[in-house]
Amino acid sequence: MKHIRSIYVFCSIVTSVHSGVSNLPEETELTTSCSNMSLRKVPKDLTPTTTILDLSYNLLFQLQRSDFHSFSKLKVLILCHNRIQELDIKTFEFNKELRYLDVSYNRLKSVTWFSLASLKHLDLSFNDFDTVPTCEETGNMSHLEILGLSGAKIEKSDFQKIAHLHLNTVFLGLRTLSHYEEGSLPILNTTKLHIVLPMNTNFWVLLRDGMKTSKILQITNIDGKSQFASYETQQNLILENAKTSILLLNKVDLPWDDLLLIFQFVWHTSVEYFQIQDVTFGGKVYLDHNSFDYSNTVMRTIKLENVHFRIFNIPQERVYLLFTKMDIENLTISDAQMPHMLFPIYPTRFQYLNFANNILTDDVFKKSIQLPHLKTLILKDNKLETLSLVSCFAGNTSLRHLDLSKNLLQHENDENCLWPETLVTMNLSSNKCTDSVFRCLPRNIQILDLNNNEIQTVPKDIIHLTSLRELNLAFNFLTDLPGCSHFGRLSVLNIEMNLILSPSLDFFQSCQEVKTLNVGRNPFRCTCELRDFIQLEKYSEGMMVGWSDSYICEYPLNLKGTQLKDVHLPEISCNTALLIVTIVVIMLVLGTAVTFCCLHFDLPWYLRMLGQWTQTWHRVRKTTQEQLKRNIQFHVFISYSEHDSAWVKYELIPNVEKEDGSVLICLHEGNSDPGKSITEDTINCIEKSYKSIFVLSPNFVQTEWCHYELYFAHHNLFHESPDYIILILLEPIPLYCIPTRYPKLKTLMEKKAYLEWPKDRRKCGLFWANLRAAIHVNLLETREMCELQTFTELNEESRGSAISLVRTDCL
Ligand SMILES: *[C@@H]1O[C@H](CO)[C@@H](O)[C@H](O)[C@H]1NC(C)=O
Ligand SMILES: *[C@@H]1O[C@H](CO)[C@@H](O)[C@H](O)[C@H]1NC(C)=O
Ligand SMILES: *[C@@H]1O[C@H](CO)[C@@H](O)[C@H](O)[C@H]1NC(C)=O
Ligand SMILES: *[C@@H]1O[C@H](CO)[C@@H](O)[C@H](O)[C@H]1NC(C)=O
Ligand SMILES: *[C@@H]1O[C@H](CO)[C@@H](O)[C@H](O)[C@H]1NC(C)=O
């Protein structure tokens, strides 16, 4: 019990919902899969509501009555590939809904029947029954549609019990067949009969009986030695009452002559569609088309797939012509390693020919072939090379569909192409076509596949393909979209995986009809040129196939890997006109702002002030101690007119000393008498001061400046270091007011080498700072002078003019 419980855990349970086929509401399916778990018994505690139970590939050998009691909803029970030896269908008595029961591939020897009314599908094939296990109750299961059976002996009486059942499919999966009573199969009433034969069985009788039984007959494993030696061939080749119209043979391994006899046999029956898959020919080729009676047939389609030859020396002509002379509607010989194909010299009725996956070469078309009714030709996966040769062949047909994919086709410009007017679809994918292929295309082509070729451009001088609706140019080497000048009605274009960096928008103007466009997986260069293309996607609702996953930038490198939809290229960076306008606007705004500042805040004054200040700082830094050596004792000498003395005393001096607090100043107040020259002391003062300040006002110019002009004229000081002098313009002095005899002053004024006393109090801070910076110097050697007391010495000789030494920290 414990063991079983642990197994239960591993049985996977899947719930799925199917919408009911009828009007019933949807039904839920609960699948319990216990497949391939080495189970010896049916687990006890499986979900009782299970509807599908899979117990295949286990080791079950016996079923108990109680095993499936609880599954009242069970519909599908799969018990194949176990070791069950006995089956009592009454076991499923309580599974009223059971409709599918698969007990194939077990070791059943006997079945105890019970009429399960609901059962539709019952598979007892590939078991060890001695005889086919049918009985009266089997015949009572009137819903049965698909019945799988097996048995070493097959007798008429077995089938008679189920003869009245109207079955859809009878499947005979036989492990061995020791005896078959002729005429047994035709007793069954079924639409389809599929027989899987054991190896090396005498299939002949079963084939004949099978064809009398059902409309569709499929026989798997037809092999062994020649079956026909023991028969008087000619008589047995005639079959009356044949019902089969579709005959399918799988896994056939026969001598060529036997196969030919089967064809001959089938030829005169009711079969219209004959398909052989996985066929191997062996033996010698004695019989060929010459011994084949082509008359009197209803055959329309023959299909041979996956054909192998075990013959070393195939007389190709005889083999190929057997088929091409059949003159039916449809013929397929694919996966056959055929190097060639031959046709009768007279016209044949073929409408559909499929020679896919062979090794056909251009030689096929070198002889003239007459296929006037041909509608479809499939030559996929061969070794054809010359497109014009195919076209010349096609020119004599009424071909509509042509599949030439996976060949080695090319077109040279000087070759003529003669496609039929009827050709509407052509598949040239996976060939070696270059641009020139566009000069060899059918005029009325509607669907053209040129996927995976070597096309670089669509030439301009080609014929107009006015009917072309679908064009596939994926996996080529195109660098741009082709445009629709030659394909006016194009509606589907695939140009995936080419070398398109930025698709040109001309395409969208010329290709108005395009509904579906695939430009994915190209190496897009995500620059401004691509902007319109990205925009276009937004308006073209769903036109671009694969958007947005397949549309990825390759260049520039910083955008590599970004999806096009995520690339943002702002209007301004892409539109030159807009860029220029923006720059101009910005300049205008800046200009206006600057002008406004100049007018409103006297910006130039500030600028000039700042300029002077920085210059001063620069100079001060450069002033070496050497320069100071010239016996300097004062920071500054100040000369002014008596009219301005109030300003000097209450504004200038307090502000000059504001920062360091210790500034030695030599003051000279001029008097109103212009006749008096400056004294010895004054000159002394000038020479011992680091800087000289002249407070300029009209009055000062009138009365005082003459002394200095003279003085400067005599001493070259002014030339040597003009920055030694600081002019403070207290009131504006128009240039014309300066007398011509003062050239020095004039020069200074013209150079604007003065500090202008601002009327606006807000500007004074900067003015003073500037001034302080100009006179700032470290007067080391003047230290001893600090003992000087403040004094005012009235110079008697020059009355009205005063020279004062001021130590500002003591003021
Ligand atoms: C059963 O399981 C074994 C190992 O788990 C695996 O090799 C085998 O292919 C499985 N058989 C089937 C039929 O699933
Ligand atoms: C078959 O079913 C019918 C009625 O459904 C019944 O009368 C008959 O006995 C059944 N036959 C057998 C062999 O069970
Ligand atoms: C075979 O079954 C079909 C229905 O599937 C029926 O029409 C036909 O009459 C049956 N044939 C015989 C011989 O019972
Ligand atoms: C021949 O093949 C074509 C294309 O597969 C098909 O449409 C047509 O029905 C076939 N004709 C016959 C007689 O089988
Ligand atoms: C052309 O042939 C290729 C390969 O054989 C196939 O994948 C493709 O679908 C075909 N194209 C058309 C339009 O049928």
CSV table of N, CA, C and O in Angstrom, one decimal, residues 608-708:
chain,number,residue,atom,x,y,z
A,608,ARG,N,33.8,96.7,-17.2
A,608,ARG,CA,35.1,97.4,-17.2
A,608,ARG,C,35.7,97.4,-15.8
A,608,ARG,O,36.9,97.1,-15.7
A,609,MET,N,34.9,97.5,-14.8
A,609,MET,CA,35.4,97.5,-13.4
A,609,MET,C,36.0,96.1,-13.1
A,609,MET,O,37.1,96.1,-12.6
A,610,LEU,N,35.3,95.1,-13.5
A,610,LEU,CA,35.8,93.8,-13.2
A,610,LEU,C,37.1,93.6,-14.0
A,610,LEU,O,38.1,93.0,-13.4
A,611,GLY,N,37.1,94.1,-15.2
A,611,GLY,CA,38.3,93.9,-16.1
A,611,GLY,C,39.5,94.6,-15.4
A,611,GLY,O,40.6,94.0,-15.2
A,612,GLN,N,39.3,95.8,-14.9
A,612,GLN,CA,40.4,96.5,-14.2
A,612,GLN,C,40.8,95.8,-13.0
A,612,GLN,O,42.0,95.7,-12.7
A,613,TRP,N,39.8,95.3,-12.3
A,613,TRP,CA,40.2,94.6,-11.0
A,613,TRP,C,41.1,93.4,-11.3
A,613,TRP,O,42.1,93.2,-10.7
A,614,THR,N,40.7,92.6,-12.3
A,614,THR,CA,41.5,91.4,-12.5
A,614,THR,C,42.8,91.8,-13.0
A,614,THR,O,43.8,91.2,-12.6
A,615,GLN,N,42.9,92.8,-13.8
A,615,GLN,CA,44.2,93.3,-14.3
A,615,GLN,C,45.1,93.7,-13.1
A,615,GLN,O,46.2,93.3,-13.0
A,616,THR,N,44.5,94.4,-12.2
A,616,THR,CA,45.2,94.9,-11.1
A,616,THR,C,45.7,93.7,-10.3
A,616,THR,O,46.9,93.7,-9.9
A,617,TRP,N,44.9,92.8,-10.0
A,617,TRP,CA,45.3,91.6,-9.2
A,617,TRP,C,46.5,91.0,-9.9
A,617,TRP,O,47.5,90.6,-9.3
A,618,HIS,N,46.4,90.9,-11.2
A,618,HIS,CA,47.4,90.3,-12.0
A,618,HIS,C,48.7,91.0,-11.8
A,618,HIS,O,49.8,90.4,-11.5
A,619,ARG,N,48.6,92.3,-11.9
A,619,ARG,CA,49.8,93.2,-11.8
A,619,ARG,C,50.4,93.1,-10.4
A,619,ARG,O,51.6,92.9,-10.2
A,620,VAL,N,49.5,93.1,-9.4
A,620,VAL,CA,50.0,93.1,-8.0
A,620,VAL,C,50.7,91.8,-7.8
A,620,VAL,O,51.8,91.8,-7.1
A,621,ARG,N,50.2,90.7,-8.3
A,621,ARG,CA,50.9,89.5,-8.1
A,621,ARG,C,52.3,89.5,-8.7
A,621,ARG,O,53.2,88.9,-8.2
A,622,LYS,N,52.4,90.3,-9.8
A,622,LYS,CA,53.7,90.3,-10.5
A,622,LYS,C,54.7,91.3,-9.9
A,622,LYS,O,55.9,91.2,-10.1
A,623,THR,N,54.1,92.2,-9.1
A,623,THR,CA,55.0,93.2,-8.5
A,623,THR,C,55.9,92.5,-7.6
A,623,THR,O,55.5,91.9,-6.6
A,624,THR,N,57.1,92.6,-7.9
A,624,THR,CA,58.1,91.9,-7.0
A,624,THR,C,58.6,92.9,-5.9
A,624,THR,O,58.3,94.1,-5.9
A,625,GLN,N,59.1,92.2,-5.0
A,625,GLN,CA,59.6,93.0,-3.8
A,625,GLN,C,60.7,94.0,-4.3
A,625,GLN,O,60.8,95.1,-3.7
A,626,GLU,N,61.4,93.6,-5.4
A,626,GLU,CA,62.4,94.5,-6.0
A,626,GLU,C,61.8,95.9,-6.2
A,626,GLU,O,62.4,96.9,-5.9
A,627,GLN,N,60.7,95.9,-6.8
A,627,GLN,CA,60.1,97.2,-7.2
A,627,GLN,C,59.8,98.0,-6.0
A,627,GLN,O,59.8,99.2,-6.0
A,628,LEU,N,59.4,97.3,-4.9
A,628,LEU,CA,59.1,98.0,-3.7
A,628,LEU,C,60.3,98.7,-3.1
A,628,LEU,O,60.1,99.5,-2.2
A,629,LYS,N,61.4,98.1,-3.5
A,629,LYS,CA,62.6,98.6,-2.9
A,629,LYS,C,62.8,100.1,-3.0
A,629,LYS,O,63.6,100.7,-2.3
A,630,ARG,N,62.1,100.7,-4.0
A,630,ARG,CA,62.4,102.1,-4.2
A,630,ARG,C,61.8,103.0,-3.1
A,630,ARG,O,60.9,103.8,-3.2
A,631,ASN,N,62.3,102.6,-1.9
A,631,ASN,CA,62.1,103.4,-0.7
A,631,ASN,C,60.6,103.9,-0.5
A,631,ASN,O,60.4,105.1,-0.4
A,632,ILE,N,59.8,103.0,-0.5
A,632,ILE,CA,58.3,103.3,-0.4
A,632,ILE,C,57.9,103.4,1.0
A,632,ILE,O,58.2,102.4,1.8
A,633,GLN,N,57.2,104.4,1.4
A,633,GLN,CA,56.8,104.5,2.8
A,633,GLN,C,55.3,104.6,2.9
A,633,GLN,O,54.7,104.3,3.9
A,634,PHE,N,54.6,105.0,1.8
A,634,PHE,CA,53.2,105.1,1.9
A,634,PHE,C,52.5,104.2,0.9
A,634,PHE,O,53.1,103.9,-0.2
A,635,HIS,N,51.3,103.8,1.3
A,635,HIS,CA,50.5,103.0,0.4
A,635,HIS,C,50.1,103.9,-0.8
A,635,HIS,O,50.1,103.4,-1.9
A,636,VAL,N,49.7,105.0,-0.4
A,636,VAL,CA,49.0,105.8,-1.5
A,636,VAL,C,49.1,107.3,-1.2
A,636,VAL,O,49.2,107.7,-0.1
A,637,PHE,N,49.3,108.0,-2.3
A,637,PHE,CA,49.2,109.4,-2.3
A,637,PHE,C,47.9,109.9,-2.9
A,637,PHE,O,47.6,109.4,-4.0
A,638,ILE,N,47.2,110.8,-2.2
A,638,ILE,CA,45.9,111.2,-2.8
A,638,ILE,C,46.0,112.7,-3.0
A,638,ILE,O,46.2,113.5,-2.1
A,639,SER,N,45.7,113.1,-4.2
A,639,SER,CA,45.6,114.5,-4.5
A,639,SER,C,44.2,114.8,-5.0
A,639,SER,O,43.6,114.1,-5.8
A,640,TYR,N,43.7,115.9,-4.5
A,640,TYR,CA,42.3,116.3,-4.8
A,640,TYR,C,42.1,117.8,-4.7
A,640,TYR,O,42.9,118.5,-4.0
A,641,SER,N,41.0,118.2,-5.2
A,641,SER,CA,40.7,119.6,-5.1
A,641,SER,C,39.9,119.8,-3.8
A,641,SER,O,39.3,118.9,-3.3
A,642,GLU,N,40.0,121.0,-3.3
A,642,GLU,CA,39.4,121.3,-2.0
A,642,GLU,C,37.9,121.1,-2.1
A,642,GLU,O,37.2,120.8,-1.2
A,643,HIS,N,37.3,121.3,-3.3
A,643,HIS,CA,35.9,121.1,-3.5
A,643,HIS,C,35.5,119.6,-3.2
A,643,HIS,O,34.4,119.4,-2.8
A,644,ASP,N,36.4,118.8,-3.4
A,644,ASP,CA,36.1,117.3,-3.3
A,644,ASP,C,36.5,116.8,-1.9
A,644,ASP,O,36.5,115.6,-1.7
A,645,SER,N,37.0,117.6,-1.0
A,645,SER,CA,37.6,117.1,0.2
A,645,SER,C,36.6,116.3,1.0
A,645,SER,O,37.0,115.3,1.6
A,646,ALA,N,35.4,116.7,1.0
A,646,ALA,CA,34.4,116.0,1.8
A,646,ALA,C,34.3,114.6,1.3
A,646,ALA,O,34.3,113.6,2.1
A,647,TRP,N,34.2,114.4,0.0
A,647,TRP,CA,34.1,113.1,-0.5
A,647,TRP,C,35.3,112.2,-0.2
A,647,TRP,O,35.2,111.1,0.2
A,648,VAL,N,36.5,112.9,-0.3
A,648,VAL,CA,37.7,112.2,0.0
A,648,VAL,C,37.7,111.7,1.5
A,648,VAL,O,38.1,110.6,1.8
A,649,LYS,N,37.4,112.6,2.4
A,649,LYS,CA,37.5,112.3,3.8
A,649,LYS,C,36.4,111.3,4.2
A,649,LYS,O,36.7,110.4,5.1
A,650,TYR,N,35.2,111.5,3.7
A,650,TYR,CA,34.1,110.6,4.2
A,650,TYR,C,33.9,109.4,3.4
A,650,TYR,O,33.2,108.5,3.8
A,651,GLU,N,34.3,109.4,2.2
A,651,GLU,CA,34.1,108.2,1.3
A,651,GLU,C,35.4,107.5,1.1
A,651,GLU,O,35.5,106.3,1.4
A,652,LEU,N,36.3,108.2,0.5
A,652,LEU,CA,37.5,107.5,0.0
A,652,LEU,C,38.3,106.9,1.1
A,652,LEU,O,38.5,105.7,1.1
A,653,ILE,N,38.7,107.7,2.0
A,653,ILE,CA,39.7,107.2,3.0
A,653,ILE,C,39.1,106.1,3.8
A,653,ILE,O,39.7,105.0,3.9
A,654,PRO,N,37.9,106.2,4.4
A,654,PRO,CA,37.3,105.1,5.2
A,654,PRO,C,37.2,103.8,4.3
A,654,PRO,O,37.4,102.7,4.8
A,655,ASN,N,36.9,104.0,3.1
A,655,ASN,CA,36.7,102.8,2.2
A,655,ASN,C,38.0,102.2,1.8
A,655,ASN,O,38.1,101.0,1.7
A,656,VAL,N,39.1,103.0,1.6
A,656,VAL,CA,40.3,102.5,1.2
A,656,VAL,C,40.9,101.6,2.3
A,656,VAL,O,41.5,100.5,2.0
A,657,GLU,N,40.7,102.0,3.5
A,657,GLU,CA,41.3,101.2,4.6
A,657,GLU,C,40.4,100.1,5.1
A,657,GLU,O,40.8,99.4,6.1
A,658,LYS,N,39.3,99.9,4.5
A,658,LYS,CA,38.3,99.1,5.1
A,658,LYS,C,38.8,97.7,5.4
A,658,LYS,O,38.5,97.1,6.4
A,659,GLU,N,39.6,97.1,4.5
A,659,GLU,CA,39.9,95.7,4.6
A,659,GLU,C,41.1,95.4,5.5
A,659,GLU,O,40.9,94.7,6.5
A,660,ASP,N,42.2,96.0,5.2
A,660,ASP,CA,43.4,95.7,6.1
A,660,ASP,C,43.5,96.6,7.3
A,660,ASP,O,44.2,96.3,8.2
A,661,GLY,N,42.8,97.7,7.2
A,661,GLY,CA,42.8,98.5,8.4
A,661,GLY,C,44.1,99.4,8.6
A,661,GLY,O,44.1,100.4,9.3
A,662,SER,N,45.1,99.0,8.0
A,662,SER,CA,46.4,99.7,8.2
A,662,SER,C,46.9,100.2,6.9
A,662,SER,O,47.6,99.5,6.2
A,663,VAL,N,46.6,101.4,6.5
A,663,VAL,CA,47.0,101.9,5.2
A,663,VAL,C,47.6,103.3,5.4
A,663,VAL,O,47.1,104.1,6.2
A,664,LEU,N,48.8,103.5,4.9
A,664,LEU,CA,49.5,104.8,5.1
A,664,LEU,C,49.2,105.6,3.9
A,664,LEU,O,49.4,105.3,2.8
A,665,ILE,N,48.6,106.8,4.2
A,665,ILE,CA,48.1,107.6,3.1
A,665,ILE,C,48.8,109.0,3.2
A,665,ILE,O,48.9,109.5,4.3
A,666,CYS,N,49.2,109.5,2.1
A,666,CYS,CA,49.7,110.9,2.1
A,666,CYS,C,48.7,111.7,1.3
A,666,CYS,O,48.4,111.4,0.2
A,667,LEU,N,48.1,112.7,2.0
A,667,LEU,CA,47.0,113.5,1.4
A,667,LEU,C,47.6,114.8,0.9
A,667,LEU,O,48.4,115.5,1.5
A,668,HIS,N,47.1,115.3,-0.3
A,668,HIS,CA,47.4,116.6,-0.7
A,668,HIS,C,46.1,117.3,-1.2
A,668,HIS,O,45.5,116.9,-2.2
A,669,GLU,N,45.7,118.3,-0.4
A,669,GLU,CA,44.5,119.0,-0.8
A,669,GLU,C,44.9,120.3,-1.5
A,669,GLU,O,45.6,121.1,-1.0
A,670,GLY,N,44.5,120.4,-2.8
A,670,GLY,CA,44.9,121.6,-3.5
A,670,GLY,C,44.1,122.8,-3.1
A,670,GLY,O,43.0,122.6,-2.5
A,671,ASN,N,44.5,124.0,-3.4
A,671,ASN,CA,43.6,125.2,-3.1
A,671,ASN,C,43.2,125.8,-4.4
A,671,ASN,O,43.5,125.3,-5.5
A,672,SER,N,42.4,126.8,-4.2
A,672,SER,CA,41.8,127.3,-5.4
A,672,SER,C,42.7,128.3,-6.2
A,672,SER,O,42.3,128.8,-7.2
A,673,ASP,N,43.9,128.4,-5.7
A,673,ASP,CA,44.8,129.3,-6.4
A,673,ASP,C,45.6,128.5,-7.4
A,673,ASP,O,46.6,127.8,-7.0
A,674,PRO,N,45.3,128.6,-8.6
A,674,PRO,CA,46.0,127.8,-9.6
A,674,PRO,C,47.5,128.2,-9.8
A,674,PRO,O,48.3,127.5,-10.4
A,675,GLY,N,47.9,129.4,-9.3
A,675,GLY,CA,49.2,129.9,-9.6
A,675,GLY,C,50.3,129.1,-8.8
A,675,GLY,O,51.4,129.0,-9.2
A,676,LYS,N,49.9,128.6,-7.6
A,676,LYS,CA,50.8,127.9,-6.8
A,676,LYS,C,51.2,126.6,-7.4
A,676,LYS,O,50.4,125.8,-7.8
A,677,SER,N,52.5,126.3,-7.4
A,677,SER,CA,53.0,125.0,-7.9
A,677,SER,C,53.0,124.0,-6.7
A,677,SER,O,53.0,124.5,-5.5
A,678,ILE,N,53.1,122.8,-7.0
A,678,ILE,CA,53.2,121.8,-5.9
A,678,ILE,C,54.5,121.9,-5.2
A,678,ILE,O,55.5,122.2,-5.8
A,679,THR,N,54.5,121.6,-3.9
A,679,THR,CA,55.6,121.8,-3.1
A,679,THR,C,56.6,120.6,-3.2
A,679,THR,O,56.2,119.5,-3.7
A,680,GLU,N,57.7,120.8,-2.6
A,680,GLU,CA,58.7,119.7,-2.5
A,680,GLU,C,58.1,118.5,-1.8
A,680,GLU,O,58.3,117.4,-2.2
A,681,ASP,N,57.4,118.8,-0.7
A,681,ASP,CA,56.8,117.8,0.1
A,681,ASP,C,55.9,116.9,-0.7
A,681,ASP,O,55.9,115.7,-0.6
A,682,THR,N,55.1,117.6,-1.5
A,682,THR,CA,54.1,116.8,-2.3
A,682,THR,C,54.9,115.8,-3.3
A,682,THR,O,54.5,114.7,-3.4
A,683,ILE,N,55.9,116.3,-3.9
A,683,ILE,CA,56.7,115.5,-4.8
A,683,ILE,C,57.3,114.4,-4.1
A,683,ILE,O,57.3,113.2,-4.5
A,684,ASN,N,57.8,114.7,-2.9
A,684,ASN,CA,58.4,113.7,-2.1
A,684,ASN,C,57.4,112.6,-1.8
A,684,ASN,O,57.7,111.4,-1.8
A,685,CYS,N,56.2,113.1,-1.4
A,685,CYS,CA,55.1,112.2,-1.1
A,685,CYS,C,54.8,111.3,-2.3
A,685,CYS,O,54.6,110.1,-2.1
A,686,ILE,N,54.7,111.8,-3.5
A,686,ILE,CA,54.4,111.0,-4.7
A,686,ILE,C,55.5,110.0,-4.8
A,686,ILE,O,55.1,108.8,-5.1
A,687,GLU,N,56.7,110.3,-4.6
A,687,GLU,CA,57.8,109.4,-4.9
A,687,GLU,C,57.9,108.3,-3.9
A,687,GLU,O,58.3,107.2,-4.1
A,688,LYS,N,57.4,108.6,-2.6
A,688,LYS,CA,57.5,107.6,-1.6
A,688,LYS,C,56.2,106.8,-1.5
A,688,LYS,O,56.1,105.9,-0.6
A,689,SER,N,55.2,107.1,-2.3
A,689,SER,CA,54.0,106.3,-2.3
A,689,SER,C,54.0,105.2,-3.4
A,689,SER,O,54.5,105.4,-4.4
A,690,TYR,N,53.3,104.1,-3.0
A,690,TYR,CA,53.2,103.0,-3.9
A,690,TYR,C,52.3,103.3,-5.1
A,690,TYR,O,52.6,103.0,-6.2
A,691,LYS,N,51.2,104.0,-4.8
A,691,LYS,CA,50.3,104.4,-5.9
A,691,LYS,C,49.9,105.9,-5.6
A,691,LYS,O,49.9,106.3,-4.5
A,692,SER,N,49.5,106.6,-6.7
A,692,SER,CA,49.0,107.9,-6.5
A,692,SER,C,47.6,108.0,-7.1
A,692,SER,O,47.4,107.6,-8.2
A,693,ILE,N,46.8,108.6,-6.3
A,693,ILE,CA,45.4,108.7,-6.7
A,693,ILE,C,45.1,110.2,-7.0
A,693,ILE,O,45.4,111.0,-6.1
A,694,PHE,N,44.5,110.4,-8.1
A,694,PHE,CA,44.1,111.8,-8.4
A,694,PHE,C,42.6,111.8,-8.6
A,694,PHE,O,42.1,111.0,-9.4
A,695,VAL,N,42.0,112.6,-7.7
A,695,VAL,CA,40.5,112.6,-7.8
A,695,VAL,C,40.1,113.7,-8.8
A,695,VAL,O,40.2,114.9,-8.6
A,696,LEU,N,39.7,113.2,-10.0
A,696,LEU,CA,39.5,114.1,-11.1
A,696,LEU,C,38.0,114.7,-11.0
A,696,LEU,O,37.1,113.9,-10.8
A,697,SER,N,38.0,116.0,-11.1
A,697,SER,CA,36.7,116.6,-11.2
A,697,SER,C,37.0,117.9,-12.1
A,697,SER,O,38.2,118.3,-12.2
A,698,PRO,N,36.0,118.5,-12.7
A,698,PRO,CA,36.3,119.7,-13.5
A,698,PRO,C,37.2,120.7,-12.7
A,698,PRO,O,38.1,121.3,-13.2
A,699,ASN,N,36.9,120.8,-11.4
A,699,ASN,CA,37.6,121.7,-10.6
A,699,ASN,C,39.1,121.4,-10.5
A,699,ASN,O,40.0,122.2,-10.6
A,700,PHE,N,39.3,120.1,-10.2
A,700,PHE,CA,40.7,119.6,-10.1
A,700,PHE,C,41.5,119.8,-11.4
A,700,PHE,O,42.6,120.3,-11.3
A,701,VAL,N,40.8,119.5,-12.5
A,701,VAL,CA,41.5,119.7,-13.8
A,701,VAL,C,41.9,121.2,-14.0
A,701,VAL,O,43.0,121.5,-14.4
A,702,GLN,N,41.0,122.1,-13.5
A,702,GLN,CA,41.2,123.5,-13.7
A,702,GLN,C,42.4,123.9,-12.8
A,702,GLN,O,43.3,124.7,-13.3
A,703,THR,N,42.4,123.5,-11.6
A,703,THR,CA,43.3,124.1,-10.6
A,703,THR,C,44.6,123.3,-10.4
A,703,THR,O,45.7,123.8,-10.2
A,704,GLU,N,44.5,122.0,-10.3
A,704,GLU,CA,45.6,121.2,-9.7
A,704,GLU,C,46.4,120.5,-10.8
A,704,GLU,O,47.6,120.3,-10.7
A,705,TRP,N,45.7,120.0,-11.9
A,705,TRP,CA,46.4,119.1,-12.8
A,705,TRP,C,47.6,119.7,-13.4
A,705,TRP,O,48.6,119.0,-13.7
A,706,CYS,N,47.6,121.0,-13.6
A,706,CYS,CA,48.7,121.6,-14.3
A,706,CYS,C,50.1,121.3,-13.7
A,706,CYS,O,51.1,121.0,-14.4
A,707,HIS,N,50.1,121.2,-12.3
A,707,HIS,CA,51.3,120.9,-11.6
A,707,HIS,C,51.8,119.5,-12.0
A,707,HIS,O,52.9,119.3,-12.3
A,708,TYR,N,50.8,118.6,-12.0
A,708,TYR,CA,51.2,117.2,-12.2
A,708,TYR,C,51.6,117.0,-13.7
A,708,TYR,O,52.5,116.3,-14.0
